[in-house]
Amino acid sequence: MREDPATPGRRYRGIAAGQRQEARRQRLLDAALACFGTQGYHATSVRALCAEAGLTERYFYESFANSEDLLRAVYETLVARLRADMAAMADRPDSVDAVLGVYFGAIEGDPRIARILFFEVLGVSPAVDQLYRQAMEDFAVLLADLIGPAGGDGTRRRIVGDGLVGAVVHIAMRWTLGHFGTPRPQVVAICADLLRAMGMADRRA
Amino acid sequence: MREDPATPGRRYRGIAAGQRQEARRQRLLDAALACFGTQGYHATSVRALCAEAGLTERYFYESFANSEDLLRAVYETLVARLRADMAAMADRPDSVDAVLGVYFGAIEGDPRIARILFFEVLGVSPAVDQLYRQAMEDFAVLLADLIGPAGGDGTRRRIVGDGLVGAVVHIAMRWTLGHFGTPRPQVVAICADLLRAMGMADRRA
DNA sequence: CGATAGTGACATGGTTTGGTGTCAGAAACC
DNA sequence: GGTTTCTGACACCAAACCATGTCACTATCG
């Protein structure tokens, strides 16, 4: 058990201790995506996570304090990746459609991501709720910047941002629940229309 | 134990058996609102519910199969009441503001309701998710009818409805998380603006 | 009054979980 | 080769929980 990740430690199968530990951590993150994204967070035990990762409980507690800690980690990973991919589209001419395309594409590509983002993370604990809150706030800022400059005061701006996020997230949620019955480009186009209309309401005020 | 609620049974303290049973059921529903709405669903045991209701476990299983069953019941009760109150405002001249006023008023009036509607009910089980799905669908229809006749095809109409619901619910959720920092009429007014703008986007298509 | 249905407090069994500990064997170092 | 670190399988324990059962006591009915 490496208490200090800085010390190199003994190599094992040609791999340094720190790298082995990091690899185990990554396998647990993958297992979390698999378990939380299919069975759900509350239906997943530490044992199940370890079995999925092909590791034993000892290595679980090496990287995470408990299963909520792992949930936070996997959520943060997913949100960060999604956010970076969306931000990369922000200065395109068709930025609204491009950003939404990334978002809906990620969800369609891996429904387990959708489940974690939309369901599993809610109502778990105050700490997780705080994380969710922050992610939604960031998302709101991103979308608000996307649809143009603000019109009203700060309060109005913030509420409109919440509305934007809510519309997008809920449409995406319902789209996944309907098992992607509508083609993605069509959903993206309608959603983009909506956002632009909401942005006009913001500026008109 | 009354297996058949139709048989009158012996009166007790001047109350018929069926009425006593119904009273116990109601007390459990109240306890569920109190416990699920403050501690949360997953942190609430059957024992805690019974203690809150002032009943013993036996009477719990008289009316509900398990604690998820009770969650479904209390959720359905809350949604039905909210829906009826909102529908009663649908034919007013200022229907959009009136309906939203009812919605936001209910949440502000009892934050436990908000917690159950927004958080506790999510990610519990497929059966509960199905209930949530249905409630959101009904809400979408109500809001879509509110903002006027449809413009595009059915698919577009449905997606726009999802967007309406998402915007309202998410604004309400964020409003509760911010502990009602913004006055309700202001939130309602902005939200109503947004809905009308989204309705125009729908008709323009 | 006596019998019975109803009630409430509590006991019990069986299962699951989180978190820790043990221990034999494999891989690396000297 | 001998020692040490690392690994993986599994045992263990206390706690919590669900669901059912027991039993004395009370109100009602005949």
Short mmCIF file of C-alpha atoms (C1' of nucleotides) in Angstrom, two decimals:
data_model
loop_
_atom_site.label_atom_id
_atom_site.label_comp_id
_atom_site.label_asym_id
_atom_site.label_seq_id
_atom_site.Cartn_x
_atom_site.Cartn_y
_atom_site.Cartn_z
CA MET A 1 0.00 0.00 0.00
CA ARG A 2 1.60 3.24 -1.14
CA GLU A 3 0.89 5.91 1.44
CA ASP A 4 3.05 8.40 -0.42
CA PRO A 5 2.50 8.37 -4.20
CA ALA A 6 5.70 10.37 -4.73
CA THR A 7 8.02 7.58 -3.60
CA PRO A 8 8.70 5.43 -6.63
CA GLY A 9 8.33 2.09 -4.82
CA ARG A 10 9.26 -1.23 -6.31
CA ARG A 11 8.50 -1.91 -9.95
CA TYR A 12 6.13 -4.76 -10.66
CA ARG A 13 5.74 -6.42 -14.04
CA GLY A 14 7.89 -3.59 -15.33
CA ILE A 15 5.46 -0.90 -14.14
CA ALA A 16 6.16 1.68 -11.46
CA ALA A 17 4.12 1.72 -8.29
CA GLY A 18 2.50 5.05 -9.01
CA GLN A 19 1.44 3.95 -12.47
CA ARG A 20 -0.01 0.72 -11.15
CA GLN A 21 -2.01 2.61 -8.59
CA GLU A 22 -3.24 5.05 -11.21
CA ALA A 23 -4.20 2.17 -13.48
CA ARG A 24 -6.25 0.61 -10.68
CA ARG A 25 -7.93 3.92 -10.03
CA GLN A 26 -8.82 4.19 -13.70
CA ARG A 27 -10.24 0.67 -13.74
CA LEU A 28 -12.43 1.61 -10.80
CA LEU A 29 -13.63 4.70 -12.63
CA ASP A 30 -14.50 2.53 -15.62
CA ALA A 31 -16.27 0.08 -13.34
CA ALA A 32 -18.20 2.94 -11.80
CA LEU A 33 -19.37 4.08 -15.21
CA ALA A 34 -20.44 0.53 -15.98
CA CYS A 35 -22.21 -0.17 -12.67
CA PHE A 36 -23.67 3.22 -11.81
CA GLY A 37 -24.64 3.70 -15.44
CA THR A 38 -26.61 0.46 -15.68
CA GLN A 39 -27.60 -0.84 -12.23
CA GLY A 40 -27.66 2.60 -10.66
CA TYR A 41 -25.74 4.06 -7.77
CA HIS A 42 -27.89 2.80 -4.93
CA ALA A 43 -28.07 -0.70 -6.32
CA THR A 44 -24.30 -0.98 -6.59
CA SER A 45 -22.18 -2.24 -3.71
CA VAL A 46 -18.47 -1.85 -3.24
CA ARG A 47 -18.12 -5.54 -3.91
CA ALA A 48 -19.88 -5.24 -7.24
CA LEU A 49 -17.62 -2.37 -8.28
CA CYS A 50 -14.53 -4.37 -7.40
CA ALA A 51 -15.78 -7.42 -9.24
CA GLU A 52 -16.44 -5.30 -12.34
CA ALA A 53 -12.98 -3.74 -12.07
CA GLY A 54 -11.35 -7.10 -11.44
CA LEU A 55 -9.87 -5.83 -8.21
CA THR A 56 -10.33 -6.55 -4.53
CA GLU A 57 -11.84 -4.32 -1.90
CA ARG A 58 -8.46 -3.36 -0.58
CA TYR A 59 -7.60 -1.54 -3.77
CA PHE A 60 -10.92 0.22 -3.73
CA TYR A 61 -10.15 1.90 -0.45
CA GLU A 62 -6.66 2.65 -1.70
CA SER A 63 -8.10 5.21 -4.13
CA PHE A 64 -11.51 6.10 -2.75
CA ALA A 65 -12.89 6.64 0.72
CA ASN A 66 -16.27 5.08 -0.11
CA SER A 67 -18.61 4.54 -2.97
CA GLU A 68 -19.95 8.09 -2.85
CA ASP A 69 -16.42 9.33 -3.28
CA LEU A 70 -16.12 7.26 -6.42
CA LEU A 71 -19.43 8.61 -7.69
CA ARG A 72 -18.15 12.14 -7.26
CA ALA A 73 -14.95 11.26 -9.10
CA VAL A 74 -16.66 9.66 -12.07
CA TYR A 75 -19.17 12.48 -12.28
CA GLU A 76 -16.44 15.09 -12.27
CA THR A 77 -14.56 13.20 -14.95
CA LEU A 78 -17.60 12.97 -17.20
CA VAL A 79 -18.55 16.59 -16.73
CA ALA A 80 -15.02 17.85 -17.33
CA ARG A 81 -14.66 15.88 -20.55
CA LEU A 82 -18.05 16.96 -21.84
CA ARG A 83 -17.38 20.55 -20.92
CA ALA A 84 -14.06 20.61 -22.72
CA ASP A 85 -15.55 19.07 -25.85
CA MET A 86 -18.36 21.61 -25.85
CA ALA A 87 -16.10 24.56 -25.16
CA ALA A 88 -14.03 23.56 -28.18
CA MET A 89 -17.08 24.30 -30.36
CA ALA A 90 -17.92 27.65 -28.82
CA ASP A 91 -16.23 29.88 -31.43
CA ARG A 92 -17.61 28.22 -34.50
CA PRO A 93 -20.04 30.15 -36.69
CA ASP A 94 -22.77 27.58 -35.98
CA SER A 95 -21.76 27.37 -32.34
CA VAL A 96 -25.20 26.65 -30.87
CA ASP A 97 -25.80 23.66 -33.08
CA ALA A 98 -22.22 22.47 -32.75
CA VAL A 99 -22.21 22.59 -28.96
CA LEU A 100 -25.57 20.87 -28.73
CA GLY A 101 -24.33 18.32 -31.24
CA VAL A 102 -21.46 17.42 -28.95
CA TYR A 103 -23.76 17.16 -25.97
CA PHE A 104 -26.40 15.00 -27.60
CA GLY A 105 -23.74 12.99 -29.37
CA ALA A 106 -22.02 12.07 -26.14
CA ILE A 107 -25.28 10.94 -24.61
CA GLU A 108 -26.29 8.92 -27.61
CA GLY A 109 -22.85 7.40 -27.83
CA ASP A 110 -22.97 6.09 -24.29
CA PRO A 111 -26.32 6.01 -22.49
CA ARG A 112 -24.54 5.12 -19.25
CA ILE A 113 -23.18 8.63 -19.24
CA ALA A 114 -26.70 9.94 -19.56
CA ARG A 115 -27.91 7.87 -16.67
CA ILE A 116 -25.21 9.14 -14.36
CA LEU A 117 -25.55 12.75 -15.44
CA PHE A 118 -29.33 12.80 -15.26
CA PHE A 119 -30.39 10.37 -12.56
CA GLU A 120 -27.84 8.71 -10.39
CA VAL A 121 -26.23 11.85 -9.14
CA LEU A 122 -29.39 13.36 -7.74
CA GLY A 123 -30.48 13.09 -4.14
CA VAL A 124 -27.44 11.14 -3.00
CA SER A 125 -25.96 13.50 -0.45
CA PRO A 126 -25.37 17.22 0.12
CA ALA A 127 -21.81 16.89 -1.18
CA VAL A 128 -22.93 15.34 -4.45
CA ASP A 129 -25.76 17.80 -4.79
CA GLN A 130 -23.24 20.59 -4.47
CA LEU A 131 -21.25 19.09 -7.32
CA TYR A 132 -24.34 18.82 -9.47
CA ARG A 133 -25.23 22.39 -8.66
CA GLN A 134 -21.82 23.59 -9.74
CA ALA A 135 -21.94 21.63 -12.97
CA MET A 136 -25.35 23.05 -13.84
CA GLU A 137 -24.15 26.53 -13.05
CA ASP A 138 -21.17 26.15 -15.35
CA PHE A 139 -23.36 24.72 -18.05
CA ALA A 140 -25.74 27.65 -17.66
CA VAL A 141 -22.91 30.13 -18.13
CA LEU A 142 -21.69 28.28 -21.20
CA LEU A 143 -25.13 28.29 -22.81
CA ALA A 144 -25.85 31.87 -21.86
CA ASP A 145 -22.62 33.02 -23.47
CA LEU A 146 -23.55 31.02 -26.51
CA ILE A 147 -26.83 32.73 -27.25
CA GLY A 148 -25.40 36.22 -27.07
CA PRO A 149 -25.00 39.13 -24.70
CA ALA A 150 -27.22 39.58 -21.69
CA GLY A 151 -30.21 41.91 -21.74
CA GLY A 152 -31.59 42.24 -18.24
CA ASP A 153 -30.06 42.35 -14.82
CA GLY A 154 -28.01 39.63 -13.16
CA THR A 155 -30.93 37.86 -11.52
CA ARG A 156 -32.85 37.62 -14.75
CA ARG A 157 -29.76 36.49 -16.56
CA ARG A 158 -29.19 33.72 -14.06
CA ILE A 159 -32.76 32.49 -14.16
CA VAL A 160 -32.77 32.50 -17.95
CA GLY A 161 -29.55 30.52 -17.85
CA ASP A 162 -31.23 27.98 -15.59
CA GLY A 163 -34.09 27.80 -18.06
CA LEU A 164 -31.70 27.16 -20.93
CA VAL A 165 -29.97 24.36 -19.06
CA GLY A 166 -33.25 22.87 -17.94
CA ALA A 167 -34.65 22.82 -21.45
CA VAL A 168 -31.55 21.20 -22.94
CA VAL A 169 -31.04 18.68 -20.16
CA HIS A 170 -34.66 17.67 -20.01
CA ILE A 171 -34.97 17.28 -23.75
CA ALA A 172 -31.84 15.15 -23.66
CA MET A 173 -33.20 13.13 -20.75
CA ARG A 174 -36.47 12.45 -22.48
CA TRP A 175 -34.64 11.66 -25.68
CA THR A 176 -32.65 8.95 -23.90
CA LEU A 177 -35.74 7.58 -22.18
CA GLY A 178 -37.35 7.30 -25.60
CA HIS A 179 -34.27 5.36 -26.66
CA PHE A 180 -33.24 7.88 -29.28
CA GLY A 181 -36.34 7.41 -31.41
CA THR A 182 -35.86 10.80 -33.07
CA PRO A 183 -32.71 11.31 -35.17
CA ARG A 184 -30.11 13.35 -33.37
CA PRO A 185 -29.77 16.15 -35.94
CA GLN A 186 -33.49 16.82 -35.73
CA VAL A 187 -33.46 17.01 -31.94
CA VAL A 188 -30.42 19.27 -32.03
CA ALA A 189 -32.03 21.60 -34.55
CA ILE A 190 -35.23 21.99 -32.56
CA CYS A 191 -33.32 22.45 -29.36
CA ALA A 192 -31.15 25.11 -30.96
CA ASP A 193 -34.25 26.93 -32.17
CA LEU A 194 -35.59 26.93 -28.66
CA LEU A 195 -32.39 28.30 -27.20
CA ARG A 196 -32.26 31.11 -29.71
CA ALA A 197 -35.87 32.01 -28.97
CA MET A 198 -35.14 32.05 -25.26
CA GLY A 199 -32.14 34.25 -25.90
CA MET A 200 -34.34 36.74 -27.73
CA ALA A 201 -36.69 36.82 -24.77
CA ASP A 202 -33.70 37.61 -22.61
CA ARG A 203 -32.55 40.50 -24.77
CA ARG A 204 -36.03 41.90 -25.28
CA ALA A 205 -36.44 42.37 -21.51
CA MET B 1 -55.88 -7.47 9.77
CA ARG B 2 -58.57 -6.58 7.27
CA GLU B 3 -57.93 -8.55 4.14
CA ASP B 4 -61.19 -7.35 2.61
CA PRO B 5 -61.80 -3.63 3.12
CA ALA B 6 -65.45 -4.08 2.12
CA THR B 7 -66.39 -6.11 5.19
CA PRO B 8 -67.33 -3.63 7.89
CA GLY B 9 -65.49 -5.34 10.74
CA ARG B 10 -65.85 -4.43 14.35
CA ARG B 11 -66.11 -0.79 15.31
CA TYR B 12 -63.34 0.50 17.53
CA ARG B 13 -63.52 3.74 19.48
CA GLY B 14 -66.63 4.45 17.46
CA ILE B 15 -64.84 4.23 14.14
CA ALA B 16 -65.39 1.59 11.47
CA ALA B 17 -62.57 -0.72 10.48
CA GLY B 18 -62.25 0.68 6.98
CA GLN B 19 -62.02 4.23 8.27
CA ARG B 20 -59.38 3.30 10.81
CA GLN B 21 -57.33 1.62 8.14
CA GLU B 22 -57.67 4.61 5.85
CA ALA B 23 -56.64 6.93 8.69
CA ARG B 24 -53.51 4.87 9.28
CA ARG B 25 -52.71 4.96 5.61
CA GLN B 26 -53.05 8.71 5.62
CA ARG B 27 -50.78 9.04 8.63
CA LEU B 28 -48.16 7.00 6.80
CA LEU B 29 -48.47 9.25 3.78
CA ASP B 30 -47.94 12.27 6.02
CA ALA B 31 -44.96 10.56 7.63
CA ALA B 32 -43.55 9.84 4.20
CA LEU B 33 -43.76 13.50 3.25
CA ALA B 34 -42.01 14.41 6.49
CA CYS B 35 -39.25 11.80 6.29
CA PHE B 36 -38.61 11.58 2.56
CA GLY B 37 -38.89 15.35 2.31
CA THR B 38 -36.28 16.04 4.98
CA GLN B 39 -34.00 13.04 5.52
CA GLY B 40 -34.44 11.73 2.01
CA TYR B 41 -35.77 8.45 0.71
CA HIS B 42 -32.63 6.37 0.99
CA ALA B 43 -31.89 7.59 4.49
CA THR B 44 -35.36 6.65 5.74
CA SER B 45 -36.12 3.21 7.13
CA VAL B 46 -39.50 1.61 7.62
CA ARG B 47 -38.99 1.96 11.34
CA ALA B 48 -38.44 5.69 11.04
CA LEU B 49 -41.60 6.06 8.97
CA CYS B 50 -43.61 4.15 11.53
CA ALA B 51 -42.17 6.15 14.41
CA GLU B 52 -43.05 9.37 12.61
CA ALA B 53 -46.57 8.10 11.96
CA GLY B 54 -46.94 6.82 15.50
CA LEU B 55 -47.69 3.33 14.24
CA THR B 56 -46.00 -0.04 14.34
CA GLU B 57 -44.45 -1.91 11.46
CA ARG B 58 -47.40 -4.22 11.17
CA TYR B 59 -49.64 -1.36 10.08
CA PHE B 60 -47.09 -0.24 7.56
CA TYR B 61 -47.31 -3.51 5.69
CA GLU B 62 -51.07 -3.40 6.02
CA SER B 63 -51.20 -0.52 3.54
CA PHE B 64 -47.92 -0.69 1.63
CA ALA B 65 -45.79 -3.51 0.31
CA ASN B 66 -42.50 -1.74 1.07
CA SER B 67 -41.06 1.68 1.39
CA GLU B 68 -40.78 2.16 -2.36
CA ASP B 69 -44.48 1.51 -2.61
CA LEU B 70 -45.08 4.31 -0.13
CA LEU B 71 -42.80 6.61 -2.08
CA ARG B 72 -44.85 5.98 -5.19
CA ALA B 73 -48.05 6.67 -3.31
CA VAL B 74 -46.89 9.95 -1.81
CA TYR B 75 -45.44 11.06 -5.13
CA GLU B 76 -48.67 10.33 -6.94
CA THR B 77 -50.62 12.20 -4.29
CA LEU B 78 -48.42 15.28 -4.55
CA VAL B 79 -48.45 15.30 -8.34
CA ALA B 80 -52.20 14.82 -8.53
CA ARG B 81 -52.88 17.67 -6.14
CA LEU B 82 -50.46 20.00 -7.91
CA ARG B 83 -51.86 19.09 -11.27
CA ALA B 84 -55.43 19.78 -10.18
CA ASP B 85 -54.48 23.14 -8.71
CA MET B 86 -52.67 24.13 -11.88
CA ALA B 87 -55.41 22.91 -14.18
CA ALA B 88 -57.85 25.10 -12.25
CA MET B 89 -55.91 28.15 -13.50
CA ALA B 90 -55.74 27.10 -17.12
CA ASP B 91 -58.66 29.17 -18.41
CA ARG B 92 -57.76 32.44 -16.78
CA PRO B 93 -56.73 35.38 -18.96
CA ASP B 94 -53.26 35.39 -17.36
CA SER B 95 -53.13 31.62 -17.39
CA VAL B 96 -49.38 31.24 -17.85
CA ASP B 97 -48.52 33.37 -14.84
CA ALA B 98 -51.34 31.89 -12.79
CA VAL B 99 -50.33 28.29 -13.43
CA LEU B 100 -46.68 29.02 -12.75
CA GLY B 101 -47.71 30.90 -9.62
CA VAL B 102 -49.45 27.81 -8.32
CA TYR B 103 -46.43 25.66 -9.09
CA PHE B 104 -43.82 27.90 -7.54
CA GLY B 105 -46.13 28.69 -4.66
CA ALA B 106 -46.55 25.06 -3.75
CA ILE B 107 -42.81 24.52 -3.75
CA GLU B 108 -42.11 27.60 -1.69
CA GLY B 109 -44.92 26.77 0.70
CA ASP B 110 -43.50 23.36 1.52
CA PRO B 111 -39.90 22.63 0.54
CA ARG B 112 -40.42 18.99 1.45
CA ILE B 113 -42.64 18.74 -1.60
CA ALA B 114 -39.86 20.18 -3.71
CA ARG B 115 -37.37 17.71 -2.38
CA ILE B 116 -39.56 14.75 -3.21
CA LEU B 117 -40.57 16.05 -6.62
CA PHE B 118 -37.06 17.03 -7.69
CA PHE B 119 -34.64 14.73 -5.96
CA GLU B 120 -35.89 11.80 -3.97
CA VAL B 121 -37.92 10.27 -6.73
CA LEU B 122 -35.05 10.01 -9.18
CA GLY B 123 -32.96 6.93 -9.67
CA VAL B 124 -34.84 4.81 -7.19
CA SER B 125 -36.16 2.04 -9.40
CA PRO B 126 -37.59 1.49 -12.86
CA ALA B 127 -41.11 1.59 -11.46
CA VAL B 128 -40.60 4.97 -9.83
CA ASP B 129 -38.80 6.30 -12.89
CA GLN B 130 -41.80 5.32 -14.95
CA LEU B 131 -44.02 7.34 -12.63
CA TYR B 132 -41.74 10.33 -12.92
CA ARG B 133 -41.73 9.98 -16.68
CA GLN B 134 -45.50 9.99 -16.80
CA ALA B 135 -45.75 13.03 -14.54
CA MET B 136 -43.32 14.97 -16.74
CA GLU B 137 -45.25 13.97 -19.83
CA ASP B 138 -48.51 15.21 -18.35
CA PHE B 139 -46.85 18.41 -17.26
CA ALA B 140 -45.49 18.90 -20.76
CA VAL B 141 -48.96 18.58 -22.26
CA LEU B 142 -50.38 21.04 -19.76
CA LEU B 143 -47.70 23.62 -20.50
CA ALA B 144 -47.87 23.11 -24.25
CA ASP B 145 -51.62 23.70 -24.21
CA LEU B 146 -51.01 26.79 -22.15
CA ILE B 147 -48.75 28.59 -24.57
CA GLY B 148 -51.08 28.20 -27.50
CA PRO B 149 -51.68 25.99 -30.52
CA ALA B 150 -48.95 23.91 -32.02
CA GLY B 151 -47.04 25.04 -35.08
CA GLY B 152 -44.90 22.19 -36.32
CA ASP B 153 -45.34 18.46 -36.50
CA GLY B 154 -45.91 16.11 -33.60
CA THR B 155 -42.27 15.36 -32.95
CA ARG B 156 -41.34 19.00 -32.77
CA ARG B 157 -44.31 19.69 -30.57
CA ARG B 158 -43.28 16.98 -28.15
CA ILE B 159 -39.69 18.13 -27.95
CA VAL B 160 -40.74 21.71 -27.38
CA GLY B 161 -43.04 20.49 -24.62
CA ASP B 162 -40.09 18.72 -23.01
CA GLY B 163 -38.13 21.93 -23.26
CA LEU B 164 -40.90 23.87 -21.55
CA VAL B 165 -41.06 21.41 -18.70
CA GLY B 166 -37.32 21.29 -18.36
CA ALA B 167 -37.01 25.04 -18.18
CA VAL B 168 -39.73 25.40 -15.55
CA VAL B 169 -38.66 22.45 -13.42
CA HIS B 170 -35.00 23.37 -13.50
CA ILE B 171 -35.64 26.98 -12.64
CA ALA B 172 -37.80 25.81 -9.77
CA MET B 173 -35.15 23.34 -8.64
CA ARG B 174 -32.42 25.95 -8.68
CA TRP B 175 -34.73 28.37 -6.93
CA THR B 176 -35.22 25.93 -4.07
CA LEU B 177 -31.50 25.18 -3.89
CA GLY B 178 -30.89 28.90 -3.54
CA HIS B 179 -33.39 28.82 -0.68
CA PHE B 180 -35.83 31.13 -2.42
CA GLY B 181 -33.45 34.07 -2.54
CA THR B 182 -35.38 35.70 -5.38
CA PRO B 183 -38.98 36.78 -4.70
CA ARG B 184 -41.49 34.39 -6.17
CA PRO B 185 -43.36 36.89 -8.40
CA GLN B 186 -40.13 37.86 -10.08
CA VAL B 187 -39.19 34.26 -10.80
CA VAL B 188 -42.68 33.55 -12.08
CA ALA B 189 -42.62 36.58 -14.37
CA ILE B 190 -39.28 35.69 -15.93
CA CYS B 191 -40.29 32.09 -16.31
CA ALA B 192 -43.53 33.08 -17.98
CA ASP B 193 -41.60 35.28 -20.41
CA LEU B 194 -39.42 32.36 -21.31
CA LEU B 195 -42.35 30.06 -21.91
CA ARG B 196 -44.06 32.56 -24.19
CA ALA B 197 -40.84 33.03 -26.17
CA MET B 198 -40.49 29.29 -26.54
CA GLY B 199 -44.09 29.11 -27.71
CA MET B 200 -43.35 31.66 -30.40
CA ALA B 201 -40.40 29.57 -31.56
CA ASP B 202 -42.78 26.66 -31.81
CA ARG B 203 -45.32 28.50 -33.91
CA ARG B 204 -42.72 30.13 -36.12
CA ALA B 205 -41.47 26.73 -37.25
"C1'" DC C 1 -69.05 -11.56 32.33
"C1'" DG C 2 -66.65 -14.18 28.80
"C1'" DA C 3 -64.98 -14.48 24.18
"C1'" DT C 4 -62.89 -12.19 20.43
"C1'" DA C 5 -61.03 -8.71 17.34
"C1'" DG C 6 -57.91 -4.92 17.53
"C1'" DT C 7 -53.76 -2.61 19.21
"C1'" DG C 8 -48.96 -1.53 20.47
"C1'" DA C 9 -44.39 -2.75 22.10
"C1'" DC C 10 -41.04 -5.66 21.23
"C1'" DA C 11 -38.45 -9.98 19.68
"C1'" DT C 12 -36.55 -12.73 16.08
"C1'" DG C 13 -34.46 -14.53 11.77
"C1'" DG C 14 -32.16 -13.83 7.77
"C1'" DT C 15 -29.82 -11.03 4.62
"C1'" DT C 16 -26.79 -7.44 3.07
"C1'" DT C 17 -23.41 -4.05 3.57
"C1'" DG C 18 -19.11 -1.42 4.64
"C1'" DG C 19 -14.76 -1.66 6.05
"C1'" DT C 20 -10.77 -4.29 7.94
"C1'" DG C 21 -7.85 -8.20 8.55
"C1'" DT C 22 -5.43 -12.58 7.34
"C1'" DC C 23 -2.57 -15.35 4.58
"C1'" DA C 24 -0.45 -17.95 0.90
"C1'" DG C 25 1.92 -17.24 -3.23
"C1'" DA C 26 3.98 -14.49 -7.10
"C1'" DA C 27 7.27 -11.05 -8.56
"C1'" DA C 28 11.19 -8.16 -7.68
"C1'" DC C 29 15.43 -6.96 -5.42
"C1'" DC C 30 20.03 -8.13 -3.08
"C1'" DG D 1 18.79 -18.35 -3.10
"C1'" DG D 2 16.80 -15.63 0.49
"C1'" DT D 3 14.27 -11.62 1.75
"C1'" DT D 4 10.86 -8.26 0.94
"C1'" DT D 5 7.12 -6.09 -1.50
"C1'" DC D 6 2.99 -6.69 -3.97
"C1'" DT D 7 -1.15 -9.10 -5.17
"C1'" DG D 8 -5.56 -11.51 -4.91
"C1'" DA D 9 -8.89 -14.46 -2.62
"C1'" DC D 10 -11.37 -14.72 1.17
"C1'" DA D 11 -12.71 -14.48 6.23
"C1'" DC D 12 -14.56 -11.68 9.61
"C1'" DC D 13 -17.38 -8.49 12.32
"C1'" DA D 14 -20.50 -5.13 13.74
"C1'" DA D 15 -24.41 -2.67 12.17
"C1'" DA D 16 -28.62 -1.94 9.71
"C1'" DC D 17 -32.52 -3.37 7.63
"C1'" DC D 18 -36.82 -5.84 6.08
"C1'" DA D 19 -40.45 -8.57 7.11
"C1'" DT D 20 -42.79 -11.55 10.21
"C1'" DG D 21 -44.01 -13.27 14.69
"C1'" DT D 22 -45.13 -13.21 19.73
"C1'" DC D 23 -47.65 -11.64 23.54
"C1'" DA D 24 -49.94 -8.93 26.93
"C1'" DC D 25 -53.52 -5.58 27.08
"C1'" DT D 26 -57.79 -2.99 25.63
"C1'" DA D 27 -62.21 -2.10 23.56
"C1'" DT D 28 -66.19 -4.24 21.66
"C1'" DC D 29 -69.82 -7.57 21.10
"C1'" DG D 30 -72.99 -11.27 22.60
#
